[in-house]
Structures are given as structure tokens and as C-alpha cells.
PDB file of N, CA and C in Angstrom:
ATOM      1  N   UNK A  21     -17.470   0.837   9.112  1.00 67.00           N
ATOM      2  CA  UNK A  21     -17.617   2.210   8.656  1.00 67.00           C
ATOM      3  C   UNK A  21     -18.203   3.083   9.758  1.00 67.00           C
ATOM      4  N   UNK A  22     -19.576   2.430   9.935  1.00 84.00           N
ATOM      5  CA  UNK A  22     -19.792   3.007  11.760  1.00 84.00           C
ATOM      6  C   UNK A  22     -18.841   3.381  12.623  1.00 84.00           C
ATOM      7  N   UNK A  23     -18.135   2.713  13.215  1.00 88.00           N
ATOM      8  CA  UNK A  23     -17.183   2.533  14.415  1.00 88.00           C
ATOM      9  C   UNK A  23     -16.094   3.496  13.770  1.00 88.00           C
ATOM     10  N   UNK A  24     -15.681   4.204  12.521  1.00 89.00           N
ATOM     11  CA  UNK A  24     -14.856   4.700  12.130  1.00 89.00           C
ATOM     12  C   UNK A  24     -15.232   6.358  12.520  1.00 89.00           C
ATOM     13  N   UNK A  25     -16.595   6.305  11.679  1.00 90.00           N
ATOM     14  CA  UNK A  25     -17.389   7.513  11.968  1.00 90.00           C
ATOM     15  C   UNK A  25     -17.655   8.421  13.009  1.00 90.00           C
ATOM     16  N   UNK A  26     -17.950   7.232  13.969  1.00 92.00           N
ATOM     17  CA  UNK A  26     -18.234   7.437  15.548  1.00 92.00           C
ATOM     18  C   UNK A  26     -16.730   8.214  16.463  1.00 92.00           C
ATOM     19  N   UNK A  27     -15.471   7.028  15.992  1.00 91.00           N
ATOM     20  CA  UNK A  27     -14.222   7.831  16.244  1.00 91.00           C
ATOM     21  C   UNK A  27     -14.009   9.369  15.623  1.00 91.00           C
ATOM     22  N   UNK A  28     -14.442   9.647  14.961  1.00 93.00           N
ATOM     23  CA  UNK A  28     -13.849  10.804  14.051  1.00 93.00           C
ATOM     24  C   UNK A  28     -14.467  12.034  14.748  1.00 93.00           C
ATOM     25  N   UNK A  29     -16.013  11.602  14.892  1.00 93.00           N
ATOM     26  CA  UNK A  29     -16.817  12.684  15.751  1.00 93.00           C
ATOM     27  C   UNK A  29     -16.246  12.863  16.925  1.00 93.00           C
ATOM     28  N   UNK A  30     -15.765  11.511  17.545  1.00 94.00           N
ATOM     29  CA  UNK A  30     -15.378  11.944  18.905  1.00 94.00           C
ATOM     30  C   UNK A  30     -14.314  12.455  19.116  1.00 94.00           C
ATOM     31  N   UNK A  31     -13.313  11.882  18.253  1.00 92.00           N
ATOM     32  CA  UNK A  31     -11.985  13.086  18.339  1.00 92.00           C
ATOM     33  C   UNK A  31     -12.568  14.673  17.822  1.00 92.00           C
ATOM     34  N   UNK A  32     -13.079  14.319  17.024  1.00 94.00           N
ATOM     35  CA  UNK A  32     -13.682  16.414  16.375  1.00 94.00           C
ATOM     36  C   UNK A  32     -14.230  17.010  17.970  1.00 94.00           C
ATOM     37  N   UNK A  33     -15.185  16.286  18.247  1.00 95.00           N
ATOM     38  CA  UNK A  33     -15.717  16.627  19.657  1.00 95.00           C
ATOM     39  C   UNK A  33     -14.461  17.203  20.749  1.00 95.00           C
ATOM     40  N   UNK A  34     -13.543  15.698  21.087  1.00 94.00           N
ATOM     41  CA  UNK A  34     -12.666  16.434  21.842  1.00 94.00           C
ATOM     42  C   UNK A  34     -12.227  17.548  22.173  1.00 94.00           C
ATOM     43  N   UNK A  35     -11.833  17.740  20.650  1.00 91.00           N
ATOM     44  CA  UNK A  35     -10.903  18.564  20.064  1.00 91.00           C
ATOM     45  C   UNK A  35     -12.005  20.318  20.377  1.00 91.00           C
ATOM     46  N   UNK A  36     -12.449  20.546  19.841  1.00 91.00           N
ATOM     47  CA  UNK A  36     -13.519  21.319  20.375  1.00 91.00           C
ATOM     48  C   UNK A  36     -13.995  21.711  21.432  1.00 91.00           C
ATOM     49  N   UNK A  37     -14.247  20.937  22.211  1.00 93.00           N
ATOM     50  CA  UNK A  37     -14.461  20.811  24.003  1.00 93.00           C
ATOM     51  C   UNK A  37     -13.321  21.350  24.333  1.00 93.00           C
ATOM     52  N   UNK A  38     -12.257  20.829  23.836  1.00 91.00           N
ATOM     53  CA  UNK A  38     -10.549  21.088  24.447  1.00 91.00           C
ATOM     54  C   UNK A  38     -10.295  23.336  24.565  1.00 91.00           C
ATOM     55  N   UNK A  39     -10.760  23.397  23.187  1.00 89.00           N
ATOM     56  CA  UNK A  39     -10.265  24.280  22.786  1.00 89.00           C
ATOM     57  C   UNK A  39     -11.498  25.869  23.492  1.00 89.00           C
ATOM     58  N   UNK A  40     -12.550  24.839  23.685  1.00 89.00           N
ATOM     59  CA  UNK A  40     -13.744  26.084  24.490  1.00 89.00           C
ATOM     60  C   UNK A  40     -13.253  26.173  25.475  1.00 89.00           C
ATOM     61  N   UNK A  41     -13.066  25.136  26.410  1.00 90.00           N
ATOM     62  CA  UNK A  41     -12.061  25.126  27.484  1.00 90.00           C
ATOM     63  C   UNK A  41     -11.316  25.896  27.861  1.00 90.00           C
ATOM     64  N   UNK A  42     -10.139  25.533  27.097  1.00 88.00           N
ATOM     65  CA  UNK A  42      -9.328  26.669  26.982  1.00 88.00           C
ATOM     66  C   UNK A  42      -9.342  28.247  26.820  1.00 88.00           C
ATOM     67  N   UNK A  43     -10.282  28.515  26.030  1.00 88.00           N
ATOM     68  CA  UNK A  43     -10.691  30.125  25.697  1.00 88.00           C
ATOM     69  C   UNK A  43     -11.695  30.534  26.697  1.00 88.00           C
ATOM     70  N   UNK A  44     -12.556  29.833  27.660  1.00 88.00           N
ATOM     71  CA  UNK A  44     -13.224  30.073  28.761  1.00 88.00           C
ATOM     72  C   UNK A  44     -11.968  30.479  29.967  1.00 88.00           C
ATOM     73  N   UNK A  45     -11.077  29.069  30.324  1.00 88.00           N
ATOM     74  CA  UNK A  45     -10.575  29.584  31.160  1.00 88.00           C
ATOM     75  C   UNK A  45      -9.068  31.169  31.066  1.00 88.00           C
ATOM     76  N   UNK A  46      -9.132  31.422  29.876  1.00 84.00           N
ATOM     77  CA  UNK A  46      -8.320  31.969  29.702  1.00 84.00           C
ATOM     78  C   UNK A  46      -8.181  33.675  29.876  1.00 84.00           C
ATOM     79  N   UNK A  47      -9.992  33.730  29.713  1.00 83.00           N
ATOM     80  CA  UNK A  47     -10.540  35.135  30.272  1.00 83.00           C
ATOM     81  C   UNK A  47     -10.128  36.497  29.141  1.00 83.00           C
ATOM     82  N   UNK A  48      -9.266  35.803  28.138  1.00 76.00           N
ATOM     83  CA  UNK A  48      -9.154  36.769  27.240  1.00 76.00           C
ATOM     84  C   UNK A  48     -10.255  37.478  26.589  1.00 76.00           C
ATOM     85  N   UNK A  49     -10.428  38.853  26.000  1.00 82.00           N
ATOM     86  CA  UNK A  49     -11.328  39.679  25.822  1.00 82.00           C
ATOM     87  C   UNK A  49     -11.539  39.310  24.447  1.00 82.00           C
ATOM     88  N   UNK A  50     -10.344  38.621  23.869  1.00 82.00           N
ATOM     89  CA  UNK A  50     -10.132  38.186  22.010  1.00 82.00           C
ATOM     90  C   UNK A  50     -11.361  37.143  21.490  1.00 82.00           C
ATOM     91  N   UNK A  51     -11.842  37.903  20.575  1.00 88.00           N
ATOM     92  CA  UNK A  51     -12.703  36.757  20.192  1.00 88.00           C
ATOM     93  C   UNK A  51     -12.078  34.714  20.064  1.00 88.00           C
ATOM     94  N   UNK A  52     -13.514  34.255  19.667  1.00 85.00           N
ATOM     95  CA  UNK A  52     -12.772  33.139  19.852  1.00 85.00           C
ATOM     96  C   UNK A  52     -12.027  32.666  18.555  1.00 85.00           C
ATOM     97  N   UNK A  53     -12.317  33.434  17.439  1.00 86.00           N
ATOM     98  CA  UNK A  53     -11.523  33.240  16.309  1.00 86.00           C
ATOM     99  C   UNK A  53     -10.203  33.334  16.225  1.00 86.00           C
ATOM    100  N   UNK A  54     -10.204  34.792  16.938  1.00 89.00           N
ATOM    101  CA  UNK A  54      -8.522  35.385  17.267  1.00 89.00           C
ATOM    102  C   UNK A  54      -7.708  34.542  18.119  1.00 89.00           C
ATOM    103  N   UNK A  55      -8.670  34.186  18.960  1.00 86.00           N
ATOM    104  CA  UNK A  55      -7.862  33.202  20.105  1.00 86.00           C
ATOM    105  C   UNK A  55      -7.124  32.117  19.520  1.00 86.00           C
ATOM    106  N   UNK A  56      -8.431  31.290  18.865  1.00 87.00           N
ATOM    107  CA  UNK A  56      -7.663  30.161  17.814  1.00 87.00           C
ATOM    108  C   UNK A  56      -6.562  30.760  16.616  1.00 87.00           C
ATOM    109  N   UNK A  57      -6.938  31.758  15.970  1.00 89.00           N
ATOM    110  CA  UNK A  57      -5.436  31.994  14.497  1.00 89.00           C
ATOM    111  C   UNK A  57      -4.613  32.339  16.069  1.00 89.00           C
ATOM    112  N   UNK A  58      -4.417  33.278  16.940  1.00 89.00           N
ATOM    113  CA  UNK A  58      -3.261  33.640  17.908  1.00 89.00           C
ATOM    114  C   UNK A  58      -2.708  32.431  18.247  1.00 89.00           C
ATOM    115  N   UNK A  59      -3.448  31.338  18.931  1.00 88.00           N
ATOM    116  CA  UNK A  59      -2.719  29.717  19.067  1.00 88.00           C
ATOM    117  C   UNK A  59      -2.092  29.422  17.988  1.00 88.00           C
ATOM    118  N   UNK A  60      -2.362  29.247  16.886  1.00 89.00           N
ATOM    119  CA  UNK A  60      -2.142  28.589  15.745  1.00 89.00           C
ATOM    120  C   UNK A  60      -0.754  29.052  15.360  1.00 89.00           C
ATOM    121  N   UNK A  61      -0.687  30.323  15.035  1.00 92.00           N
ATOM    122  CA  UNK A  61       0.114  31.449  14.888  1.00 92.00           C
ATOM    123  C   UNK A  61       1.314  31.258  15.896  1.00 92.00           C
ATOM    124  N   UNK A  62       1.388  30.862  17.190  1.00 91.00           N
ATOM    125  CA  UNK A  62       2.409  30.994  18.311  1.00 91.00           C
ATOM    126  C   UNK A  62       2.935  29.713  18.296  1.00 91.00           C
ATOM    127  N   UNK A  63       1.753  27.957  17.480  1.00 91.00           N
ATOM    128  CA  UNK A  63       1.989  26.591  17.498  1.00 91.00           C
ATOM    129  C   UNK A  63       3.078  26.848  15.914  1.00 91.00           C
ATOM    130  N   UNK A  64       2.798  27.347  15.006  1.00 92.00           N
ATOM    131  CA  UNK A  64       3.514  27.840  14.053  1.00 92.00           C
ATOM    132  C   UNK A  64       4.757  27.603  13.561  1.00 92.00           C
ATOM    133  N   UNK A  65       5.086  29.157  14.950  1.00 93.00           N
ATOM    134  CA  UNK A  65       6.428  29.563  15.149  1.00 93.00           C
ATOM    135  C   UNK A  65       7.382  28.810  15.680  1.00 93.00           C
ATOM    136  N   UNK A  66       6.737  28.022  16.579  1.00 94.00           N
ATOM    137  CA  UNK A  66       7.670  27.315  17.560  1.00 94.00           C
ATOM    138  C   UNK A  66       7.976  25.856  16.919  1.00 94.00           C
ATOM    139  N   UNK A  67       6.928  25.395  15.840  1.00 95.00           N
ATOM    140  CA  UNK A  67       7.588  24.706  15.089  1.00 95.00           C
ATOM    141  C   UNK A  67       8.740  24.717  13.707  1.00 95.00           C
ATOM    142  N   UNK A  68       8.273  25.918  13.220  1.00 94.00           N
ATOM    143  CA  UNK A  68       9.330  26.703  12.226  1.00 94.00           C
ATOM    144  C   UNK A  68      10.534  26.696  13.075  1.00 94.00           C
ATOM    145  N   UNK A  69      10.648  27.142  14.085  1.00 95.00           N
ATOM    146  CA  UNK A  69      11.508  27.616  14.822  1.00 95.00           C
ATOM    147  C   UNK A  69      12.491  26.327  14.801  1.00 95.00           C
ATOM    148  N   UNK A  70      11.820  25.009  15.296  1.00 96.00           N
ATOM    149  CA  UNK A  70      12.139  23.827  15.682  1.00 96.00           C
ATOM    150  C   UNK A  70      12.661  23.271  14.468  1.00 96.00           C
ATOM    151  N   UNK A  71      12.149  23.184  13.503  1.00 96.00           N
ATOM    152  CA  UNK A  71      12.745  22.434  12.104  1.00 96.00           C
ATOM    153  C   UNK A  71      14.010  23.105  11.654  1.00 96.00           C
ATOM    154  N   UNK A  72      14.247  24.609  11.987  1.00 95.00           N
ATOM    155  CA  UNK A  72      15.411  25.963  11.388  1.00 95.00           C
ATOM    156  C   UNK A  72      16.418  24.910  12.428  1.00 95.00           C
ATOM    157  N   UNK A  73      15.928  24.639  13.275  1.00 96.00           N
ATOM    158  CA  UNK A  73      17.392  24.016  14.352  1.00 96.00           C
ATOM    159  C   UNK A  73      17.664  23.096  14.251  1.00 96.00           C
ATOM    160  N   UNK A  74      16.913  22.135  13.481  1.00 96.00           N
ATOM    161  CA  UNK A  74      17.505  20.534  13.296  1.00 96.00           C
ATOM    162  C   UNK A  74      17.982  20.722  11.702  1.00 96.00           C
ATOM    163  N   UNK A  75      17.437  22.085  11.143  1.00 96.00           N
ATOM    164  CA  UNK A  75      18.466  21.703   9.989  1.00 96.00           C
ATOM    165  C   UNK A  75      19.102  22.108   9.766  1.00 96.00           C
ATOM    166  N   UNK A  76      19.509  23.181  10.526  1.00 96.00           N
ATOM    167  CA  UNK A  76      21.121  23.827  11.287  1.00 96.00           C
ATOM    168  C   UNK A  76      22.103  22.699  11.818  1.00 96.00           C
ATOM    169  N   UNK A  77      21.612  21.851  12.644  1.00 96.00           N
ATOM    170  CA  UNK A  77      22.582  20.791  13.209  1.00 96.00           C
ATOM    171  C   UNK A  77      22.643  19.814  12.411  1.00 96.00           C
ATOM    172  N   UNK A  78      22.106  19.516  11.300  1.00 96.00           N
ATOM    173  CA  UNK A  78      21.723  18.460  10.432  1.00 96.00           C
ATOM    174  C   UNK A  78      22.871  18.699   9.432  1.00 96.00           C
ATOM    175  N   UNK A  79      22.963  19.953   8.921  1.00 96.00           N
ATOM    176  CA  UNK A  79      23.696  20.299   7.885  1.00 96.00           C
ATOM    177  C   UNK A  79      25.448  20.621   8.484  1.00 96.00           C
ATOM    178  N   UNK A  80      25.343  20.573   9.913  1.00 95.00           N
ATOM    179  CA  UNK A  80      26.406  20.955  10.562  1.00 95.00           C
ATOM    180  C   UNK A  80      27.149  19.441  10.572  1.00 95.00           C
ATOM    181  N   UNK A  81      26.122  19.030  11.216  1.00 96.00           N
ATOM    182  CA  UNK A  81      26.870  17.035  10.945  1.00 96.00           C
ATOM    183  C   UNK A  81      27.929  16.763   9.651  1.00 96.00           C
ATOM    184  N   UNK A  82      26.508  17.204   8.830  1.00 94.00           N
ATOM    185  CA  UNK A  82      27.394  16.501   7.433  1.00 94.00           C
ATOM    186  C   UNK A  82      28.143  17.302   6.852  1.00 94.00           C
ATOM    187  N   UNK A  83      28.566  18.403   7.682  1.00 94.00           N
ATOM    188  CA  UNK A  83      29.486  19.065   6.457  1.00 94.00           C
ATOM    189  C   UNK A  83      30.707  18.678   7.695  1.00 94.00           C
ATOM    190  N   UNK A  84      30.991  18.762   9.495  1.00 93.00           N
ATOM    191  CA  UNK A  84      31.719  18.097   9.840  1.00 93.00           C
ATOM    192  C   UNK A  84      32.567  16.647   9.043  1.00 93.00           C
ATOM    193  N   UNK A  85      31.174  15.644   9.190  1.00 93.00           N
ATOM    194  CA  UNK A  85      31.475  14.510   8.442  1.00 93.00           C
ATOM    195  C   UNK A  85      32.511  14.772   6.757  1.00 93.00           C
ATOM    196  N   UNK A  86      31.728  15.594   5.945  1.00 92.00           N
ATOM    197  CA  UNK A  86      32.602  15.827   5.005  1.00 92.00           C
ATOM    198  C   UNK A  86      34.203  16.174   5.132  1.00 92.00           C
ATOM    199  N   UNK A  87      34.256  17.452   6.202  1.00 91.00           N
ATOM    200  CA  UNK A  87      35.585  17.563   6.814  1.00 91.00           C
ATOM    201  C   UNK A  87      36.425  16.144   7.082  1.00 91.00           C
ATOM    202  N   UNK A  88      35.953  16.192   8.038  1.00 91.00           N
ATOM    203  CA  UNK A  88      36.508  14.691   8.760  1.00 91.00           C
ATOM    204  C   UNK A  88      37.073  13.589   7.274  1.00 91.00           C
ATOM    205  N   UNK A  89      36.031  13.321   6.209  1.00 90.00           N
ATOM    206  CA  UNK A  89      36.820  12.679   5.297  1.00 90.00           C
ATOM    207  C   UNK A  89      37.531  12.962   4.270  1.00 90.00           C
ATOM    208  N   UNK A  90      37.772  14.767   4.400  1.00 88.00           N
ATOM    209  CA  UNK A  90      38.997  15.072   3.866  1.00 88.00           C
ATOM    210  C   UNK A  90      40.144  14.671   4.299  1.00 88.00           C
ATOM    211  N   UNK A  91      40.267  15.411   5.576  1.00 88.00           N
ATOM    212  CA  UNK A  91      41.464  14.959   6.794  1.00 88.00           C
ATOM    213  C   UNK A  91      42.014  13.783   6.629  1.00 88.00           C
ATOM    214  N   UNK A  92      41.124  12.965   7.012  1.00 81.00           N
ATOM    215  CA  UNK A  92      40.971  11.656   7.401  1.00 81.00           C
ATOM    216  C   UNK A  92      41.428  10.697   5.894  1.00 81.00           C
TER     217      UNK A  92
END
């Protein structure tokens, strides 16, 4: 339970360190709240973005495939 605990802090830690880091070197005037929803917000999109395109090509497959076993 220890050794579980200890991991959890240290990833939280990381994760934290990572992200002061980041908003130090970044010199933006945005608080650090804004900084984080603005990341969050831009990590978001680009995954929305990413799922709209695999289930564009996803649905493109199988309706090919459907074609194909009309034809066929």
C-alpha cells in the first residue's frame, strides 16, 4: 500500500514540476490557470480532431467493404 502511495505522489509530483516548467519557460503573461485550461483546451482539440478522422476512415472502410459485397 506504501510503495503504491509513494508512486502516485511521485507521478502527481512529476506531473506538476512538468507543468511549472513549462509555464516558467514559456514567459507568457497568462496566469497559470489560463495557461493550464489554454493547454487543455488546444490537447482537446487535437484529439477531437483525431477521433473525427479515424471515424471518417473507419466508416469509409466499411461502407467500401459493404460495396465491394454487393458487386462482388
Amino acid at each position: 500500500m506504501n510503495e503504491e502511495l509513494i508512486k502516485l505522489l511521485l507521478g502527481v509530483a512529476a506531473i506538476v514540476i512538468t507543468v511549472l516548467i513549462m509555464y516558467i519557460r514559456s514567459g507568457s503573461r497568462k496566469s497559470l490557470y489560463n495557461f493550464i485550461l489554454s493547454g487543455l483546451i488546444n490537447f482537446w482539440d487535437k484529439v477531437v480532431k483525431l477521433l473525427f478522422i479515424v471515424a471518417i476512415i473507419w466508416f469509409s472502410i466499411r461502407l467500401a467493404a459493404y460495396f465491394l459485397r454487393r458487386i462482388l
